[in-house]
Coordinates of C-alpha atoms in Angstrom, one line a residue:
M1 CA 7.9 58.8 4.9
A2 CA 8.8 62.1 6.5
K3 CA 11.0 64.4 4.5
K4 CA 14.4 65.1 6.2
Q5 CA 16.2 68.4 6.0
F6 CA 19.7 68.8 4.6
K7 CA 22.2 69.0 7.4
A8 CA 24.4 71.5 5.6
E9 CA 22.3 74.6 6.2
S10 CA 19.7 75.7 3.8
K11 CA 18.1 76.4 0.5
R12 CA 20.5 79.4 0.1
L13 CA 23.6 77.1 0.3
L14 CA 22.2 74.7 -2.3
D15 CA 21.1 77.5 -4.6
L16 CA 24.6 79.0 -4.3
M17 CA 26.2 75.8 -5.3
I18 CA 24.1 74.9 -8.3
N19 CA 23.8 78.4 -9.6
S20 CA 27.2 79.9 -8.8
I21 CA 29.9 77.3 -8.4
Y22 CA 29.5 75.8 -11.9
T23 CA 29.8 78.0 -15.0
H24 CA 28.2 75.6 -17.5
K25 CA 25.2 73.4 -16.8
E26 CA 26.5 70.6 -19.0
I27 CA 29.2 70.0 -16.3
F28 CA 26.6 67.9 -14.3
L29 CA 27.2 64.9 -16.5
R30 CA 30.9 65.0 -15.9
E31 CA 30.3 65.1 -12.2
L32 CA 27.9 62.2 -12.1
L33 CA 30.1 60.1 -14.3
S34 CA 33.1 60.9 -12.1
N35 CA 31.1 59.8 -9.0
A36 CA 30.1 56.6 -10.8
S37 CA 33.7 55.9 -11.8
D38 CA 34.8 56.4 -8.1
A39 CA 32.2 53.9 -7.0
V40 CA 33.6 51.3 -9.5
D41 CA 37.2 52.0 -8.4
K42 CA 36.2 51.4 -4.7
L43 CA 34.8 48.0 -5.5
A44 CA 37.7 47.2 -7.8
Y45 CA 40.1 48.1 -5.0
K46 CA 38.2 45.9 -2.6
A47 CA 38.4 43.0 -5.1
L48 CA 42.2 43.1 -4.8
T49 CA 41.9 41.8 -1.2
D50 CA 38.4 40.2 -1.2
D51 CA 37.8 37.1 -3.3
K52 CA 34.1 37.3 -2.6
V53 CA 33.6 40.4 -4.8
G54 CA 33.6 38.1 -7.8
V55 CA 33.7 40.9 -10.4
K56 CA 36.6 41.4 -12.7
R57 CA 37.8 44.8 -13.9
K58 CA 36.5 44.2 -17.4
D59 CA 33.0 43.6 -16.0
F60 CA 32.6 47.0 -14.5
Q61 CA 30.6 49.6 -16.4
I62 CA 28.6 52.9 -16.3
F63 CA 25.4 52.9 -18.2
I64 CA 23.5 56.0 -19.4
T65 CA 19.8 55.7 -20.3
P66 CA 17.9 58.7 -21.7
D67 CA 14.1 58.5 -21.7
R68 CA 12.6 61.3 -23.7
A69 CA 9.0 60.0 -23.0
G70 CA 9.5 59.9 -19.3
R71 CA 11.8 62.9 -19.4
T72 CA 14.5 61.2 -17.3
L73 CA 18.2 60.6 -17.6
T74 CA 19.7 57.7 -15.7
I75 CA 23.4 57.1 -14.8
A76 CA 23.9 53.6 -13.4
D77 CA 27.0 51.9 -12.2
N78 CA 27.8 48.5 -10.8
G79 CA 30.3 49.8 -8.3
I80 CA 30.4 49.6 -4.5
G81 CA 27.0 51.1 -3.8
M82 CA 25.9 52.8 -0.6
T83 CA 24.1 51.7 2.6
R84 CA 21.3 53.8 4.1
E85 CA 23.7 55.4 6.5
E86 CA 26.1 56.2 3.6
L87 CA 23.3 57.7 1.5
E88 CA 22.3 60.0 4.4
K89 CA 25.9 60.9 5.2
N90 CA 27.1 61.5 1.7
L91 CA 24.0 62.9 0.0
G92 CA 22.2 64.4 3.0
T93 CA 25.2 66.6 3.9
I94 CA 26.2 69.0 1.3
A95 CA 30.0 69.1 0.6
R96 CA 30.5 65.7 2.3
S97 CA 32.7 63.5 0.1
G98 CA 32.8 59.7 0.5
S99 CA 35.4 59.6 -2.2
F100 CA 37.7 61.9 -0.3
Q101 CA 37.3 59.9 2.9
F102 CA 38.0 56.7 0.9
K103 CA 41.2 58.2 -0.5
Q104 CA 42.4 59.2 2.9
E105 CA 41.7 55.7 4.3
M106 CA 43.4 54.1 1.3
D107 CA 46.5 56.3 1.8
K108 CA 46.7 55.4 5.4
A109 CA 46.4 51.7 4.6
E110 CA 49.4 51.9 2.3
A111 CA 47.9 49.1 0.3
G112 CA 51.0 48.7 -2.0
K113 CA 51.5 49.0 -5.7
A114 CA 48.1 47.8 -6.6
A115 CA 46.4 50.8 -5.0
K116 CA 48.2 53.1 -7.3
N117 CA 46.0 51.9 -10.1
V118 CA 42.9 53.2 -8.3
D119 CA 42.0 56.8 -9.3
I120 CA 39.6 58.7 -7.1
I121 CA 38.3 61.6 -9.2
G122 CA 35.7 63.0 -6.7
Q123 CA 37.5 65.0 -4.1
F124 CA 34.5 67.1 -3.1
G125 CA 31.0 66.4 -2.2
V126 CA 29.3 69.1 -4.2
G127 CA 29.6 67.4 -7.6
F128 CA 26.4 65.4 -7.0
Y129 CA 24.3 68.5 -6.5
S130 CA 25.2 69.9 -9.9
A131 CA 22.4 67.5 -11.0
F132 CA 19.9 70.1 -9.7
M133 CA 21.0 72.5 -12.4
V134 CA 19.2 70.4 -15.0
A135 CA 16.8 68.3 -12.9
D136 CA 13.8 69.3 -10.8
Q137 CA 13.9 65.9 -9.0
V138 CA 16.8 63.5 -8.4
T139 CA 16.4 59.9 -7.3
V140 CA 19.3 57.7 -6.2
R141 CA 18.7 54.0 -5.8
S142 CA 21.7 52.2 -4.3
R143 CA 22.6 48.7 -3.0
A144 CA 25.9 48.4 -1.1
Y145 CA 28.3 45.6 -1.7
G146 CA 27.7 42.9 0.9
S147 CA 24.1 44.0 1.6
D148 CA 20.8 42.4 0.8
E149 CA 19.0 45.8 1.2
A150 CA 18.6 48.6 -1.3
W151 CA 17.6 52.2 -0.5
E152 CA 16.1 55.1 -2.4
W153 CA 17.2 58.7 -1.8
K154 CA 14.9 61.3 -3.4
S155 CA 14.9 65.1 -3.4
D156 CA 13.2 67.9 -5.2
G157 CA 16.0 70.4 -4.2
A158 CA 16.7 72.4 -1.1
D159 CA 13.4 71.5 0.6
G160 CA 15.0 68.3 1.8
Y161 CA 15.0 64.6 0.9
T162 CA 13.5 61.2 1.8
V163 CA 15.2 57.8 2.2
E164 CA 13.2 54.6 2.0
P165 CA 13.7 50.9 1.0
C166 CA 13.4 49.9 -2.6
D167 CA 14.0 47.0 -5.0
K168 CA 17.3 46.8 -6.7
P169 CA 18.6 43.4 -7.9
G170 CA 22.3 44.1 -8.2
V171 CA 25.1 46.0 -6.4
G172 CA 25.7 49.6 -7.5
T173 CA 23.9 52.9 -7.8
D174 CA 21.4 54.4 -10.2
V175 CA 21.1 58.2 -10.3
I176 CA 17.8 59.2 -12.0
L177 CA 17.3 62.8 -13.1
H178 CA 13.9 64.1 -13.9
I179 CA 14.9 66.8 -16.4
K180 CA 13.4 70.3 -16.1
Q181 CA 11.0 71.6 -18.6
D182 CA 12.5 73.9 -21.3
T183 CA 12.4 77.6 -20.9
E184 CA 13.1 80.5 -23.3
E185 CA 16.6 80.7 -21.9
E186 CA 17.5 77.1 -21.5
N187 CA 17.0 73.9 -23.6
Y188 CA 17.1 71.2 -21.0
S189 CA 15.7 68.6 -23.4
Q190 CA 19.1 68.4 -25.1
Y191 CA 20.4 66.3 -22.1
M192 CA 18.1 63.5 -23.2
E193 CA 19.4 63.4 -26.8
T194 CA 21.9 60.7 -27.5
Y195 CA 24.0 62.8 -29.8
R196 CA 24.4 65.5 -27.1
I197 CA 25.2 62.9 -24.4
Q198 CA 27.9 61.4 -26.7
E199 CA 29.4 64.9 -27.2
L200 CA 29.6 65.6 -23.5
V201 CA 31.1 62.2 -22.7
K202 CA 33.7 62.7 -25.4
K203 CA 34.4 66.2 -24.2
Y204 CA 34.7 65.7 -20.4
S205 CA 34.9 62.0 -19.6
D206 CA 36.5 60.3 -22.7
Y207 CA 39.4 59.1 -20.6
V208 CA 37.6 57.8 -17.5
H209 CA 38.9 54.2 -17.4
T210 CA 35.5 52.6 -16.7
P211 CA 33.5 51.9 -19.9
I212 CA 30.6 54.4 -20.3
R213 CA 27.9 52.7 -22.4
M214 CA 24.6 53.7 -23.9
E215 CA 22.1 52.0 -26.2
L216 CA 22.2 53.7 -29.6
E217 CA 19.7 53.5 -32.5
H218 CA 21.0 52.9 -36.1
T219 CA 19.0 53.1 -39.3
H220 CA 20.2 51.3 -42.4
M221 CA 18.8 50.9 -45.9
K222 CA 17.8 47.3 -46.6
P223 CA 19.6 45.6 -49.5
R224 CA 17.7 46.0 -52.8
P225 CA 16.0 42.7 -53.8
E226 CA 17.3 41.2 -57.1
D227 CA 13.8 41.1 -58.6
A228 CA 13.0 44.7 -57.6
G229 CA 11.3 46.6 -60.4
E230 CA 11.6 50.3 -61.5
D231 CA 9.0 51.4 -59.0
Y232 CA 10.9 49.9 -56.1
K233 CA 11.1 52.2 -53.1
P234 CA 14.0 51.8 -50.7
E235 CA 13.1 50.3 -47.3
Y236 CA 14.9 51.0 -44.1
E237 CA 15.4 49.0 -40.9
T238 CA 16.3 50.2 -37.4
H239 CA 18.3 48.3 -34.8
R240 CA 19.6 49.2 -31.4
Q241 CA 23.0 48.2 -30.0
V242 CA 25.0 49.0 -26.9
E243 CA 28.1 51.0 -27.6
T244 CA 31.0 52.3 -25.5
L245 CA 31.2 56.1 -25.7
N246 CA 34.6 56.7 -24.1
S247 CA 38.0 55.7 -25.4
M248 CA 39.2 55.1 -21.8
V249 CA 42.9 54.9 -22.5
P250 CA 44.4 58.3 -23.1
L251 CA 47.2 58.6 -25.7
W252 CA 49.4 60.3 -23.1
Q253 CA 49.1 57.4 -20.7
R254 CA 50.7 55.0 -23.1
A255 CA 54.4 54.5 -23.3
K256 CA 56.0 56.6 -26.1
S257 CA 57.4 53.5 -27.6
R258 CA 53.9 52.2 -28.2
V259 CA 52.6 55.3 -30.0
K260 CA 53.2 55.8 -33.7
K261 CA 53.8 59.1 -35.3
E262 CA 50.6 58.8 -37.3
E263 CA 48.6 58.4 -34.0
Y264 CA 50.1 61.5 -32.6
D265 CA 49.4 63.4 -35.8
Q266 CA 45.8 62.2 -36.0
F267 CA 45.2 63.0 -32.3
Y268 CA 46.5 66.5 -32.7
K269 CA 44.5 67.3 -35.8
E270 CA 41.2 66.0 -34.3
K271 CA 41.7 67.4 -30.9
F272 CA 42.9 70.9 -31.9
S273 CA 41.1 71.3 -35.3
D274 CA 44.2 71.8 -37.4
W275 CA 44.6 70.6 -41.0
E276 CA 48.4 70.3 -40.7
E277 CA 50.5 67.9 -38.7
P278 CA 52.4 69.4 -35.8
L279 CA 56.1 70.2 -36.3
A280 CA 57.1 68.4 -33.1
V281 CA 55.5 66.3 -30.3
I282 CA 56.6 66.3 -26.7
H283 CA 55.4 63.3 -24.7
T284 CA 56.6 63.5 -21.1
S285 CA 55.8 62.6 -17.5
A286 CA 57.0 63.7 -14.1
E287 CA 57.0 62.2 -10.6
G288 CA 58.2 63.5 -7.3
Q289 CA 57.1 67.0 -6.2
M290 CA 54.3 66.9 -8.8
E291 CA 53.0 63.9 -10.6
Y292 CA 51.7 64.5 -14.1
K293 CA 51.8 63.4 -17.7
A294 CA 51.9 65.8 -20.6
L295 CA 51.4 65.6 -24.4
L296 CA 52.5 68.8 -26.1
F297 CA 52.4 69.9 -29.7
I298 CA 54.3 72.6 -31.5
P299 CA 52.1 73.7 -34.5
S300 CA 53.3 74.1 -38.0
H301 CA 51.8 77.5 -38.4
A302 CA 50.3 80.3 -36.3
P303 CA 46.5 80.2 -35.9
Y304 CA 44.7 83.0 -37.9
D305 CA 43.9 84.9 -34.6
Y306 CA 47.3 84.2 -32.9
Y307 CA 48.4 87.8 -32.9
S308 CA 45.1 89.2 -32.0
K309 CA 43.4 90.0 -28.7
D310 CA 40.9 87.1 -29.3
Y311 CA 43.6 84.4 -29.0
E312 CA 43.5 82.4 -25.7
K313 CA 46.6 80.5 -24.7
G314 CA 46.4 77.4 -22.5
L315 CA 46.7 73.6 -22.3
Q316 CA 43.8 71.2 -21.7
L317 CA 43.9 70.2 -18.1
Y318 CA 42.8 66.8 -16.9
S319 CA 42.6 65.3 -13.4
S320 CA 42.9 61.5 -13.6
G321 CA 41.5 61.5 -17.1
V322 CA 38.6 64.0 -16.5
L323 CA 38.7 67.3 -18.3
I324 CA 38.9 70.1 -15.8
M325 CA 39.7 73.1 -18.0
D326 CA 39.8 73.4 -21.8
K327 CA 42.4 76.2 -21.7
C328 CA 44.4 76.5 -18.6
P329 CA 46.8 79.5 -19.1
D330 CA 48.8 78.9 -15.9
V331 CA 50.7 75.8 -17.1
V332 CA 52.3 77.3 -20.2
P333 CA 54.4 80.5 -20.3
D334 CA 53.3 83.5 -22.4
H335 CA 56.4 83.3 -24.7
F336 CA 55.4 79.7 -25.6
S337 CA 51.7 80.4 -25.9
F338 CA 51.6 78.7 -29.3
V339 CA 52.0 75.3 -27.6
K340 CA 48.9 73.1 -27.8
G341 CA 48.4 70.0 -25.7
I342 CA 47.3 68.2 -22.5
V343 CA 48.4 68.0 -18.9
D344 CA 46.9 65.2 -16.7
S345 CA 47.7 65.1 -13.0
P346 CA 46.0 63.5 -10.0
D347 CA 47.7 66.2 -7.8
L348 CA 46.0 69.3 -9.3
P349 CA 45.0 71.9 -6.6
L350 CA 41.4 72.0 -7.7
N351 CA 38.8 74.4 -6.3
I352 CA 35.4 73.2 -5.1
S353 CA 33.8 73.1 -8.5
R354 CA 36.7 71.4 -10.3
E355 CA 36.4 74.0 -13.0
T356 CA 39.2 76.3 -11.9
L357 CA 42.5 75.9 -10.1
Q358 CA 43.9 77.4 -6.9
H359 CA 47.1 79.2 -7.8
T360 CA 49.7 77.3 -5.9
R361 CA 53.3 76.2 -6.3
A362 CA 52.2 73.1 -8.1
L363 CA 51.1 75.1 -11.2
H364 CA 54.5 76.9 -11.3
I365 CA 56.2 73.5 -11.2
I366 CA 54.3 72.3 -14.3
E367 CA 54.8 75.6 -16.1
G368 CA 58.5 75.5 -15.5
N369 CA 58.8 72.0 -16.7
V370 CA 56.7 72.7 -19.8
E371 CA 59.0 75.7 -20.6
K372 CA 62.2 73.5 -20.3
K373 CA 60.7 70.7 -22.5
V374 CA 59.5 73.1 -25.2
K375 CA 62.8 75.0 -25.3
A376 CA 64.8 71.7 -25.5
E377 CA 62.6 70.5 -28.4
L378 CA 62.9 73.8 -30.3
L379 CA 66.7 73.7 -29.9
K380 CA 66.7 70.1 -31.2
L381 CA 64.7 71.2 -34.2
Q382 CA 67.0 74.1 -34.8
K383 CA 70.1 71.9 -34.8
E384 CA 68.8 68.7 -36.5
D385 CA 66.1 69.9 -38.8
R386 CA 66.7 73.5 -39.8
E387 CA 64.0 73.4 -42.5
K388 CA 61.3 72.6 -39.9
Y389 CA 62.7 75.2 -37.5
L390 CA 62.6 77.9 -40.2
K391 CA 58.9 77.0 -40.8
F392 CA 58.3 77.4 -37.1
W393 CA 60.2 80.6 -37.0
K394 CA 58.2 82.1 -39.9
G395 CA 55.0 81.7 -37.8
F396 CA 56.3 82.5 -34.3
A397 CA 59.4 84.7 -34.6
R398 CA 57.5 87.8 -33.4
Q399 CA 56.3 85.9 -30.3
L400 CA 59.8 84.8 -29.2
K401 CA 61.2 88.3 -29.8
Y402 CA 58.5 90.0 -27.8
G403 CA 58.9 87.4 -25.2
T404 CA 62.6 88.3 -24.9
V405 CA 61.9 92.0 -24.2
N406 CA 58.8 91.5 -22.0
Q407 CA 59.0 91.9 -18.2
Y408 CA 62.3 93.8 -18.6
G409 CA 64.0 90.7 -20.1
A410 CA 63.1 88.3 -17.4
K411 CA 63.0 85.4 -19.9
K412 CA 65.9 86.5 -22.2
E413 CA 68.1 83.6 -20.9
V414 CA 65.4 81.2 -22.0
L415 CA 64.8 82.6 -25.4
Q416 CA 68.1 84.1 -26.7
D417 CA 69.3 80.8 -28.2
L418 CA 66.1 80.4 -30.2
L419 CA 66.4 83.7 -32.0
L420 CA 67.3 84.0 -35.7
F421 CA 68.4 87.0 -37.8
P422 CA 69.4 87.7 -41.4
S423 CA 73.1 88.4 -41.8
S424 CA 75.6 90.0 -44.2
K425 CA 77.2 86.5 -44.5
G426 CA 74.6 85.0 -46.8
E427 CA 71.0 84.2 -47.5
E428 CA 70.5 81.9 -44.5
L429 CA 69.2 83.2 -41.1
T430 CA 71.7 82.7 -38.3
T431 CA 71.5 82.2 -34.5
L432 CA 73.5 84.3 -32.1
A433 CA 75.6 81.3 -31.2
E434 CA 76.5 80.7 -34.9
Y435 CA 77.4 84.4 -35.3
V436 CA 79.7 84.5 -32.3
E437 CA 81.4 81.2 -33.4
R438 CA 82.3 82.9 -36.7
M439 CA 83.7 86.1 -35.1
P440 CA 87.3 87.0 -35.7
D441 CA 89.4 87.3 -32.5
D442 CA 89.7 91.1 -33.0
Q443 CA 86.0 91.8 -33.5
P444 CA 84.8 94.1 -30.7
G445 CA 81.2 93.0 -30.6
I446 CA 78.1 91.8 -32.4
F447 CA 77.3 94.3 -35.1
Y448 CA 73.8 95.1 -36.3
L449 CA 72.1 97.6 -38.5
C450 CA 68.4 98.5 -38.3
A451 CA 66.3 99.0 -41.5
E452 CA 62.9 98.2 -42.8
S453 CA 64.2 95.4 -45.0
V454 CA 67.4 93.4 -45.7
D455 CA 67.9 95.2 -49.0
M456 CA 67.6 98.6 -47.3
A457 CA 70.0 97.5 -44.5
K458 CA 72.5 96.4 -47.1
A459 CA 72.3 99.7 -48.8
L460 CA 73.0 101.8 -45.7
P461 CA 76.3 103.6 -46.2
Q462 CA 77.1 103.2 -42.5
A463 CA 77.7 99.5 -43.1
E464 CA 80.7 100.1 -45.4
R465 CA 83.5 100.6 -42.9
V466 CA 82.4 97.6 -40.7
L467 CA 82.1 95.3 -43.7
D468 CA 85.5 96.5 -45.0
K469 CA 87.0 95.2 -41.8
G470 CA 85.7 91.7 -42.6
Y471 CA 83.1 91.8 -39.8
E472 CA 79.6 90.3 -40.1
I473 CA 76.5 92.4 -39.6
L474 CA 73.1 91.3 -38.4
Y475 CA 70.2 93.0 -40.2
F476 CA 67.4 94.0 -37.8
T477 CA 64.3 94.4 -39.9
D478 CA 61.5 93.8 -37.4
E479 CA 60.4 96.7 -35.3
V480 CA 61.2 94.8 -32.1
D481 CA 64.7 93.7 -33.0
E482 CA 66.5 96.8 -31.7
F483 CA 64.7 96.4 -28.4
V484 CA 65.9 92.8 -28.3
A485 CA 69.5 93.9 -28.6
Q486 CA 69.1 96.5 -25.9
T487 CA 67.4 93.9 -23.6
L488 CA 70.1 91.2 -24.2
M489 CA 73.0 93.8 -24.1
E490 CA 75.4 91.0 -24.8
Y491 CA 75.6 87.4 -25.9
G492 CA 78.4 85.0 -25.1
G493 CA 80.4 87.9 -23.5
K494 CA 80.2 89.9 -26.7
P495 CA 78.3 93.3 -26.5
F496 CA 75.8 94.3 -29.2
K497 CA 77.0 97.3 -31.3
D498 CA 75.0 99.4 -33.7
A499 CA 77.2 99.5 -36.8
A500 CA 75.8 103.0 -37.6
T501 CA 77.2 104.6 -34.5
E502 CA 80.6 106.3 -34.5
D503 CA 81.8 104.4 -31.5
A504 CA 81.0 101.0 -33.1
L505 CA 84.7 100.5 -33.9
P506 CA 87.5 101.4 -31.5
E507 CA 89.4 104.6 -32.2
T508 CA 93.0 105.4 -31.4
E509 CA 94.0 108.7 -29.6
E510 CA 95.7 109.8 -32.8
E511 CA 92.5 109.2 -34.8
K512 CA 90.5 111.1 -32.2
A513 CA 92.9 114.1 -32.4
Q514 CA 92.8 114.1 -36.2
A515 CA 89.0 114.0 -36.2
Q516 CA 88.9 116.9 -33.8
Q517 CA 91.2 119.0 -35.9
K518 CA 89.1 118.3 -39.0
A519 CA 85.9 119.3 -37.3
E520 CA 87.4 122.6 -36.1
A521 CA 88.6 123.3 -39.6
N522 CA 85.2 122.7 -41.1
K523 CA 83.2 124.5 -38.3
P524 CA 82.0 127.3 -40.6
V525 CA 80.4 124.9 -43.0
L526 CA 78.8 122.8 -40.3
D527 CA 77.5 125.9 -38.5
F528 CA 76.0 127.2 -41.8
V529 CA 74.2 123.9 -42.5
K530 CA 72.9 123.8 -38.9
E531 CA 71.5 127.3 -39.2
V532 CA 69.8 126.5 -42.5
L533 CA 68.1 123.4 -41.3
G534 CA 67.1 124.9 -37.9
E535 CA 64.8 122.8 -35.7
K536 CA 64.8 119.9 -38.2
I537 CA 68.0 118.6 -36.7
H538 CA 69.8 118.4 -33.3
D539 CA 73.3 118.8 -34.7
V540 CA 75.5 118.7 -37.8
R541 CA 78.9 117.0 -37.7
L542 CA 81.6 115.4 -39.8
S543 CA 81.0 111.7 -40.0
K544 CA 83.4 109.0 -38.7
V545 CA 81.3 106.2 -40.2
L546 CA 81.0 107.2 -43.9
K547 CA 83.6 106.1 -46.4
S548 CA 82.2 106.8 -49.9
A549 CA 78.7 108.1 -49.3
P550 CA 78.3 111.9 -48.8
V551 CA 75.6 112.0 -46.1
C552 CA 73.6 110.0 -43.5
L553 CA 71.4 110.5 -40.5
S554 CA 72.3 109.4 -37.0
T555 CA 70.9 110.3 -33.6
D556 CA 72.1 111.6 -30.2
G557 CA 70.5 110.1 -27.1
P558 CA 69.0 106.7 -26.4
M559 CA 66.3 106.8 -29.1
S560 CA 67.3 105.6 -32.6
L561 CA 65.6 106.4 -35.9
E562 CA 64.0 102.9 -36.0
M563 CA 62.6 103.4 -32.6
E564 CA 61.1 106.8 -33.7
K565 CA 59.4 105.0 -36.6
Y566 CA 58.0 102.4 -34.3
F567 CA 56.5 104.9 -31.9
Q568 CA 55.0 106.8 -34.7
R569 CA 53.4 103.7 -36.1
V570 CA 51.6 102.6 -32.9
E571 CA 47.9 103.5 -32.7
G572 CA 47.5 107.3 -32.9
G573 CA 51.2 107.9 -32.7
M574 CA 53.1 108.9 -29.6
E575 CA 53.6 112.6 -29.2
G576 CA 57.0 113.8 -28.3
M577 CA 58.7 110.4 -29.2
K578 CA 61.2 112.0 -31.5
A579 CA 64.9 111.0 -32.0
Q580 CA 67.5 113.8 -31.8
R581 CA 68.5 113.8 -35.4
V582 CA 72.1 114.4 -36.4
L583 CA 73.1 115.1 -40.0
E584 CA 76.5 113.5 -40.7
L585 CA 78.6 114.8 -43.6
N586 CA 81.5 113.0 -45.3
A587 CA 84.2 115.6 -45.6
D588 CA 86.1 113.5 -48.1
S589 CA 83.2 113.4 -50.6
S590 CA 82.9 115.5 -53.7
A591 CA 79.4 116.6 -52.6
Y592 CA 80.9 118.1 -49.4
S593 CA 83.5 119.9 -51.5
A594 CA 80.8 121.5 -53.5
L595 CA 78.9 122.4 -50.4
A596 CA 82.0 124.0 -48.8
Q597 CA 82.8 126.0 -51.9
A598 CA 79.2 127.2 -52.2
V599 CA 79.2 128.3 -48.5
A600 CA 82.2 130.5 -49.3
Q601 CA 81.1 131.8 -52.7
D602 CA 77.3 131.4 -53.1
P603 CA 75.4 131.2 -49.8
E604 CA 72.0 130.9 -51.6
K605 CA 73.1 127.9 -53.6
A606 CA 74.7 126.5 -50.4
K607 CA 71.3 126.7 -48.7
K608 CA 69.8 124.5 -51.5
Y609 CA 72.7 122.1 -51.2
A610 CA 72.1 121.8 -47.4
R611 CA 68.4 121.1 -47.8
L612 CA 69.1 118.6 -50.6
L613 CA 71.6 116.7 -48.6
Y614 CA 69.2 116.5 -45.6
A615 CA 66.5 115.2 -47.9
Q616 CA 68.8 112.6 -49.3
A617 CA 69.7 111.5 -45.7
L618 CA 66.0 111.1 -45.0
I619 CA 65.5 108.9 -48.0
I620 CA 68.5 106.7 -47.1
A621 CA 67.2 106.3 -43.6
G622 CA 63.7 105.3 -44.9
L623 CA 62.0 108.4 -43.4
P624 CA 59.4 110.4 -45.2
L625 CA 60.4 113.6 -47.0
E626 CA 59.0 116.6 -45.2
D627 CA 58.3 118.5 -48.5
T628 CA 58.4 116.4 -51.6
A629 CA 57.6 119.4 -53.8
E630 CA 60.6 121.3 -52.6
Y631 CA 62.9 118.4 -53.1
T632 CA 61.8 118.0 -56.7
R633 CA 62.3 121.7 -57.3
L634 CA 65.8 121.6 -55.8
V635 CA 66.9 118.7 -58.0
C636 CA 65.5 120.3 -61.1
E637 CA 67.1 123.7 -60.4
L638 CA 70.5 122.1 -59.8
M639 CA 70.2 120.2 -63.2
V640 CA 69.9 123.5 -65.1

């Protein structure tokens, strides 16, 4: 029979599709199984209104037969089949989809509730041609429902195809791939190995709701005879049996009331290779603008590579039970990138290869809903099971904090209620809501102190005056905490206030006037110290924040000392990122009295005092001493 040419252009188009559209050659099996499932669904749909079909849903199947000797792989279904005309129309025209046309006709017919149970996976006509990635010849034998004739379509690739009559006893379609010979780059023989086929079905088509079956070979040791002697050698027997490779019913398609916690835990551990149970499970569905079902998991701990460049966020994406993407980043926000799980929707805006998505509003709808569900679940954990939430916080605190400051605080409203901080009120971490609820009526804001640890924060002399007022202080010990406060600016109408700054507490006009007089009276001492320290500091002033301690460091301008530390720690350090350091002296301390007396009577000793007080301020602030040898010498000299 004369070979016919493909209607959709040329070898170039076919080469483009099988070599460029699909990233992984293994995808071909998913595509052919999806087509077979569509064929079954079409006949199942027809059976709803046609008693002559005579096939019940449980009788439908897809059968895979690998033949290593003949170097073929056959995918056979007992679905609706194709006539000669349909073979030429659907397979002779690249990118022609019979499934898509059927879906349109079914929608127009408005067949009622029963039609909703029919999933049409294949929305594009190119899936079939993925077979040529692994096969040098493809044969399709098909007999349409209601027809006594069967037809064989055969093609070696872009050169064209033939269609001629054939023998086929039952309704349905057999797709026979003659697998390519192995090359140095590609192992095509793997697609005839039963273990590999099982892997691919489990990976891509586990939830196709038509049974996918294959005959498997099992070898067992025969029972040892009772009269066997010492020289008995074990004997083995092999038998073959047909097994179903796919589970068919996804966990997320079942009602929540019918799924046990143990089933969720086992599914999570197997699916996402975790040894620990998830902290929380979110099983949800949506209808309306976007129809989908989702099964989300909040892990108990951060993966080893979570805070590295190698970590990839994303949820597994299914379209009607068929895996489309293993990690789709567009359906989970960055700040919740730790979430694992699955989204399954028949409405996904797929591209032609079904491997990637078109970026449309539908994805943003899913992402927004995932964000709301995850936040609600975390708040529930925080309120009802604090121990679990603290375990979550230990692994993912940094992610939520950086999520708060990212994109100029675009997500701060989403994340602020999830944050926890250590506090002067006790050992337990506190939320901002809990802090505000405890605030006295006269407290002017949410106080915080920045330090490298809670112990260092507690030891800061600047905290004394705020604590003496009975006010609570949050201890910011992570490098990002101060940026969080600056991004939020306020919470519950209460502004964030750095307890180390002189304007943290309100000051009366009388107190301002007294402070000004005191500063003028002590100007000679302050000027002396400033001259001694030179460029090391921006200014020297009498402190309004110290009560018993003699000295501390503060800053002028927007950059704090903790910010300076952060920018110096980043890779290579950031030149010029220096805070304007201010040395604050407590005029009521005995150390200041000694300094003032030395300025008047012994300027050389006063210089040593000035340098020593500056070194002490550096130590209190957790900053490195600029000259440790000089500091040791100064201390020793003053001891003599």
